[in-house]
Amino acid sequence: WGRGSTSHFTSGGSEVAVEDVFAGGGDPTAGLSEHKLAEEDKKHSAWENAWTKDGENYGYRTNAGFLVLETSSIAMEQMNRFYRKFFHFQEDGGKTPRIEIRIFKNRDEYLKLGQNPVEWSGGHFIGNAVETYVGGATGKETIRDMYRTLFHEAAHQFVSLAIPFVPGWMNEAYASFFEGCSILSNGS
């Protein structure tokens, strides 16, 4: 997930699966052919029929494709472990409030269907969920850019749990730190 890569991922295509193998997640396609993935993604392209998944620490919902669902769940479960370690909060794996990770397939849907997002935002934490979208404001930003936003917004949950009454500027500083995270093949 290094920032030096010249590859650009905008659609959650098969190249994300290749990258994710290096993140320790194995093959997130579950052995489905490209044709079958495209067929299934079409069935889940409307938000009301979005893909869903229950992870250990989060619920997931996306209409951006099966690969986005699978790779985001792998990434966020690993990030959850890192948030716990960084903040020294329930490092033993104790329960935290469960939130939903919502990834819209584009900015227009995020603005229309998200829970009161502000026009300029790339995502937001709303207490019971993190909402973001694929493609960024230009529609051409990489999947890595979406993950940076996701890691930032999800960090707000742990900042608020570990440091009650934290000033807003410090909450943003901590969350911004997590934007630069890379998930290594050893899961760290």
GROMACS .gro file of C-alpha atoms in nm:
model
  188
    1TRP     CA    1   0.000   0.000   0.000
    2GLY     CA    2   0.299   0.224  -0.031
    3ARG     CA    3   0.248   0.575  -0.166
    4GLY     CA    4   0.522   0.538  -0.424
    5SER     CA    5   0.322   0.308  -0.650
    6THR     CA    6   0.240   0.427  -0.999
    7SER     CA    7  -0.065   0.204  -1.035
    8HIS     CA    8  -0.404   0.370  -1.005
    9PHE     CA    9  -0.705   0.181  -0.874
   10THR     CA   10  -1.041   0.346  -0.915
   11SER     CA   11  -1.293   0.070  -0.951
   12GLY     CA   12  -1.192  -0.198  -0.706
   13GLY     CA   13  -1.088  -0.419  -0.997
   14SER     CA   14  -0.873  -0.731  -0.997
   15GLU     CA   15  -0.558  -0.525  -0.934
   16VAL     CA   16  -0.686  -0.456  -0.580
   17ALA     CA   17  -0.699  -0.829  -0.517
   18VAL     CA   18  -0.335  -0.860  -0.623
   19GLU     CA   19  -0.236  -0.582  -0.384
   20ASP     CA   20  -0.438  -0.737  -0.107
   21VAL     CA   21  -0.254  -1.067  -0.132
   22PHE     CA   22   0.050  -0.872  -0.014
   23ALA     CA   23  -0.157  -0.736   0.276
   24GLY     CA   24  -0.198  -1.090   0.407
   25GLY     CA   25  -0.557  -1.133   0.301
   26GLY     CA   26  -0.518  -1.412   0.050
   27ASP     CA   27  -0.744  -1.402  -0.254
   28PRO     CA   28  -1.039  -1.175  -0.173
   29THR     CA   29  -1.226  -1.285  -0.487
   30ALA     CA   30  -1.319  -1.613  -0.315
   31GLY     CA   31  -1.223  -1.786  -0.639
   32LEU     CA   32  -1.498  -1.615  -0.842
   33SER     CA   33  -1.427  -1.549  -1.209
   34GLU     CA   34  -1.420  -1.191  -1.339
   35HIS     CA   35  -1.744  -1.263  -1.526
   36LYS     CA   36  -1.918  -1.392  -1.212
   37LEU     CA   37  -1.789  -1.096  -1.007
   38ALA     CA   38  -1.924  -0.851  -1.266
   39GLU     CA   39  -2.258  -1.034  -1.273
   40GLU     CA   40  -2.288  -1.029  -0.892
   41ASP     CA   41  -2.168  -0.668  -0.861
   42LYS     CA   42  -2.444  -0.562  -1.100
   43LYS     CA   43  -2.701  -0.714  -0.860
   44HIS     CA   44  -2.552  -0.509  -0.574
   45SER     CA   45  -2.493  -0.178  -0.754
   46ALA     CA   46  -2.793   0.000  -0.598
   47TRP     CA   47  -2.746   0.106  -0.233
   48GLU     CA   48  -3.063  -0.074  -0.121
   49ASN     CA   49  -2.911  -0.401  -0.253
   50ALA     CA   50  -2.553  -0.326  -0.148
   51TRP     CA   51  -2.309  -0.596  -0.046
   52THR     CA   52  -2.298  -0.652   0.330
   53LYS     CA   53  -2.066  -0.842   0.559
   54ASP     CA   54  -2.024  -0.885   0.933
   55GLY     CA   55  -1.665  -0.870   1.050
   56GLU     CA   56  -1.523  -0.924   1.395
   57ASN     CA   57  -1.520  -0.552   1.479
   58TYR     CA   58  -1.728  -0.383   1.209
   59GLY     CA   59  -2.025  -0.431   0.984
   60TYR     CA   60  -1.963  -0.351   0.616
   61ARG     CA   61  -2.191  -0.219   0.344
   62THR     CA   62  -2.093  -0.114  -0.008
   63ASN     CA   63  -2.228  -0.093  -0.359
   64ALA     CA   64  -1.876  -0.031  -0.497
   65GLY     CA   65  -1.821  -0.401  -0.567
   66PHE     CA   66  -1.737  -0.728  -0.400
   67LEU     CA   67  -1.363  -0.660  -0.408
   68VAL     CA   68  -1.411  -0.330  -0.224
   69LEU     CA   69  -1.623  -0.515   0.034
   70GLU     CA   70  -1.364  -0.786   0.087
   71THR     CA   71  -1.050  -0.570   0.079
   72SER     CA   72  -1.203  -0.305   0.306
   73SER     CA   73  -1.302  -0.567   0.561
   74ILE     CA   74  -0.951  -0.716   0.560
   75ALA     CA   75  -0.794  -0.372   0.590
   76MET     CA   76  -1.027  -0.243   0.861
   77GLU     CA   77  -0.998  -0.551   1.081
   78GLN     CA   78  -0.620  -0.507   1.068
   79MET     CA   79  -0.653  -0.134   1.135
   80ASN     CA   80  -0.875  -0.206   1.434
   81ARG     CA   81  -0.592  -0.403   1.589
   82PHE     CA   82  -0.353  -0.115   1.519
   83TYR     CA   83  -0.591   0.146   1.669
   84ARG     CA   84  -0.616  -0.066   1.985
   85LYS     CA   85  -0.239  -0.099   2.012
   86PHE     CA   86  -0.170   0.267   1.936
   87PHE     CA   87  -0.424   0.400   2.186
   88HIS     CA   88  -0.361   0.122   2.444
   89PHE     CA   89  -0.734   0.062   2.437
   90GLN     CA   90  -0.876  -0.288   2.483
   91GLU     CA   91  -0.559  -0.439   2.344
   92ASP     CA   92  -0.680  -0.778   2.466
   93GLY     CA   93  -0.951  -0.768   2.199
   94GLY     CA   94  -1.239  -0.670   2.427
   95LYS     CA   95  -1.556  -0.542   2.267
   96THR     CA   96  -1.585  -0.187   2.140
   97PRO     CA   97  -1.904  -0.027   2.012
   98ARG     CA   98  -1.975  -0.182   1.673
   99ILE     CA   99  -1.992   0.062   1.386
  100GLU     CA  100  -2.075   0.013   1.021
  101ILE     CA  101  -1.830   0.088   0.741
  102ARG     CA  102  -2.029   0.232   0.448
  103ILE     CA  103  -1.854   0.275   0.115
  104PHE     CA  104  -2.059   0.432  -0.163
  105LYS     CA  105  -1.967   0.370  -0.524
  106ASN     CA  106  -1.929   0.742  -0.598
  107ARG     CA  107  -1.943   1.091  -0.453
  108ASP     CA  108  -2.294   1.167  -0.582
  109GLU     CA  109  -2.439   0.870  -0.393
  110TYR     CA  110  -2.242   0.962  -0.082
  111LEU     CA  111  -2.385   1.314  -0.086
  112LYS     CA  112  -2.739   1.192  -0.162
  113LEU     CA  113  -2.759   0.880   0.058
  114GLY     CA  114  -2.506   0.946   0.333
  115GLN     CA  115  -2.613   1.078   0.672
  116ASN     CA  116  -2.574   1.454   0.626
  117PRO     CA  117  -2.226   1.467   0.473
  118VAL     CA  118  -2.084   1.812   0.409
  119GLU     CA  119  -2.025   1.900   0.046
  120TRP     CA  120  -1.646   1.920   0.071
  121SER     CA  121  -1.586   1.599   0.268
  122GLY     CA  122  -1.431   1.277   0.146
  123GLY     CA  123  -1.590   1.088   0.433
  124HIS     CA  124  -1.708   1.124   0.789
  125PHE     CA  125  -1.754   0.946   1.122
  126ILE     CA  126  -2.108   0.978   1.256
  127GLY     CA  127  -2.088   0.786   1.582
  128ASN     CA  128  -2.241   0.461   1.460
  129ALA     CA  129  -2.081   0.451   1.115
  130VAL     CA  130  -1.804   0.570   0.888
  131GLU     CA  131  -1.915   0.679   0.543
  132THR     CA  132  -1.690   0.736   0.242
  133TYR     CA  133  -1.688   0.669  -0.130
  134VAL     CA  134  -1.472   0.541  -0.414
  135GLY     CA  135  -1.315   0.780  -0.664
  136GLY     CA  136  -1.288   1.097  -0.456
  137ALA     CA  137  -1.417   1.437  -0.562
  138THR     CA  138  -1.270   1.400  -0.912
  139GLY     CA  139  -1.400   1.047  -0.963
  140LYS     CA  140  -1.044   0.948  -1.053
  141GLU     CA  141  -0.878   0.911  -0.714
  142THR     CA  142  -0.729   0.574  -0.631
  143ILE     CA  143  -0.865   0.304  -0.406
  144ARG     CA  144  -0.565   0.382  -0.184
  145ASP     CA  145  -0.694   0.738  -0.146
  146MET     CA  146  -1.028   0.598  -0.033
  147TYR     CA  147  -0.850   0.379   0.223
  148ARG     CA  148  -0.660   0.681   0.358
  149THR     CA  149  -0.994   0.855   0.415
  150LEU     CA  150  -1.142   0.539   0.566
  151PHE     CA  151  -0.851   0.494   0.807
  152HIS     CA  152  -0.876   0.861   0.910
  153GLU     CA  153  -1.251   0.855   0.971
  154ALA     CA  154  -1.251   0.521   1.154
  155ALA     CA  155  -0.975   0.646   1.383
  156HIS     CA  156  -1.220   0.902   1.524
  157GLN     CA  157  -1.402   0.618   1.702
  158PHE     CA  158  -1.089   0.519   1.892
  159VAL     CA  159  -0.986   0.877   1.965
  160SER     CA  160  -1.325   0.936   2.128
  161LEU     CA  161  -1.313   0.605   2.319
  162ALA     CA  162  -0.955   0.637   2.442
  163ILE     CA  163  -0.948   1.012   2.511
  164PRO     CA  164  -1.291   1.134   2.623
  165PHE     CA  165  -1.352   1.507   2.577
  166VAL     CA  166  -1.053   1.541   2.343
  167PRO     CA  167  -1.040   1.884   2.173
  168GLY     CA  168  -1.151   1.876   1.809
  169TRP     CA  169  -0.811   1.983   1.676
  170MET     CA  170  -0.641   1.695   1.859
  171ASN     CA  171  -0.903   1.448   1.738
  172GLU     CA  172  -0.828   1.556   1.380
  173ALA     CA  173  -0.453   1.538   1.440
  174TYR     CA  174  -0.474   1.179   1.561
  175ALA     CA  175  -0.707   1.081   1.278
  176SER     CA  176  -0.479   1.245   1.021
  177PHE     CA  177  -0.188   1.038   1.149
  178PHE     CA  178  -0.367   0.719   1.041
  179GLU     CA  179  -0.411   0.838   0.681
  180GLY     CA  180  -0.051   0.738   0.613
  181CYS     CA  181  -0.085   0.380   0.733
  182SER     CA  182   0.027   0.094   0.516
  183ILE     CA  183  -0.083  -0.258   0.587
  184LEU     CA  184   0.213  -0.492   0.577
  185SER     CA  185   0.207  -0.856   0.474
  186ASN     CA  186   0.252  -0.963   0.837
  187GLY     CA  187  -0.075  -0.787   0.929
  188SER     CA  188   0.097  -0.508   1.118
   0.00000   0.00000   0.00000
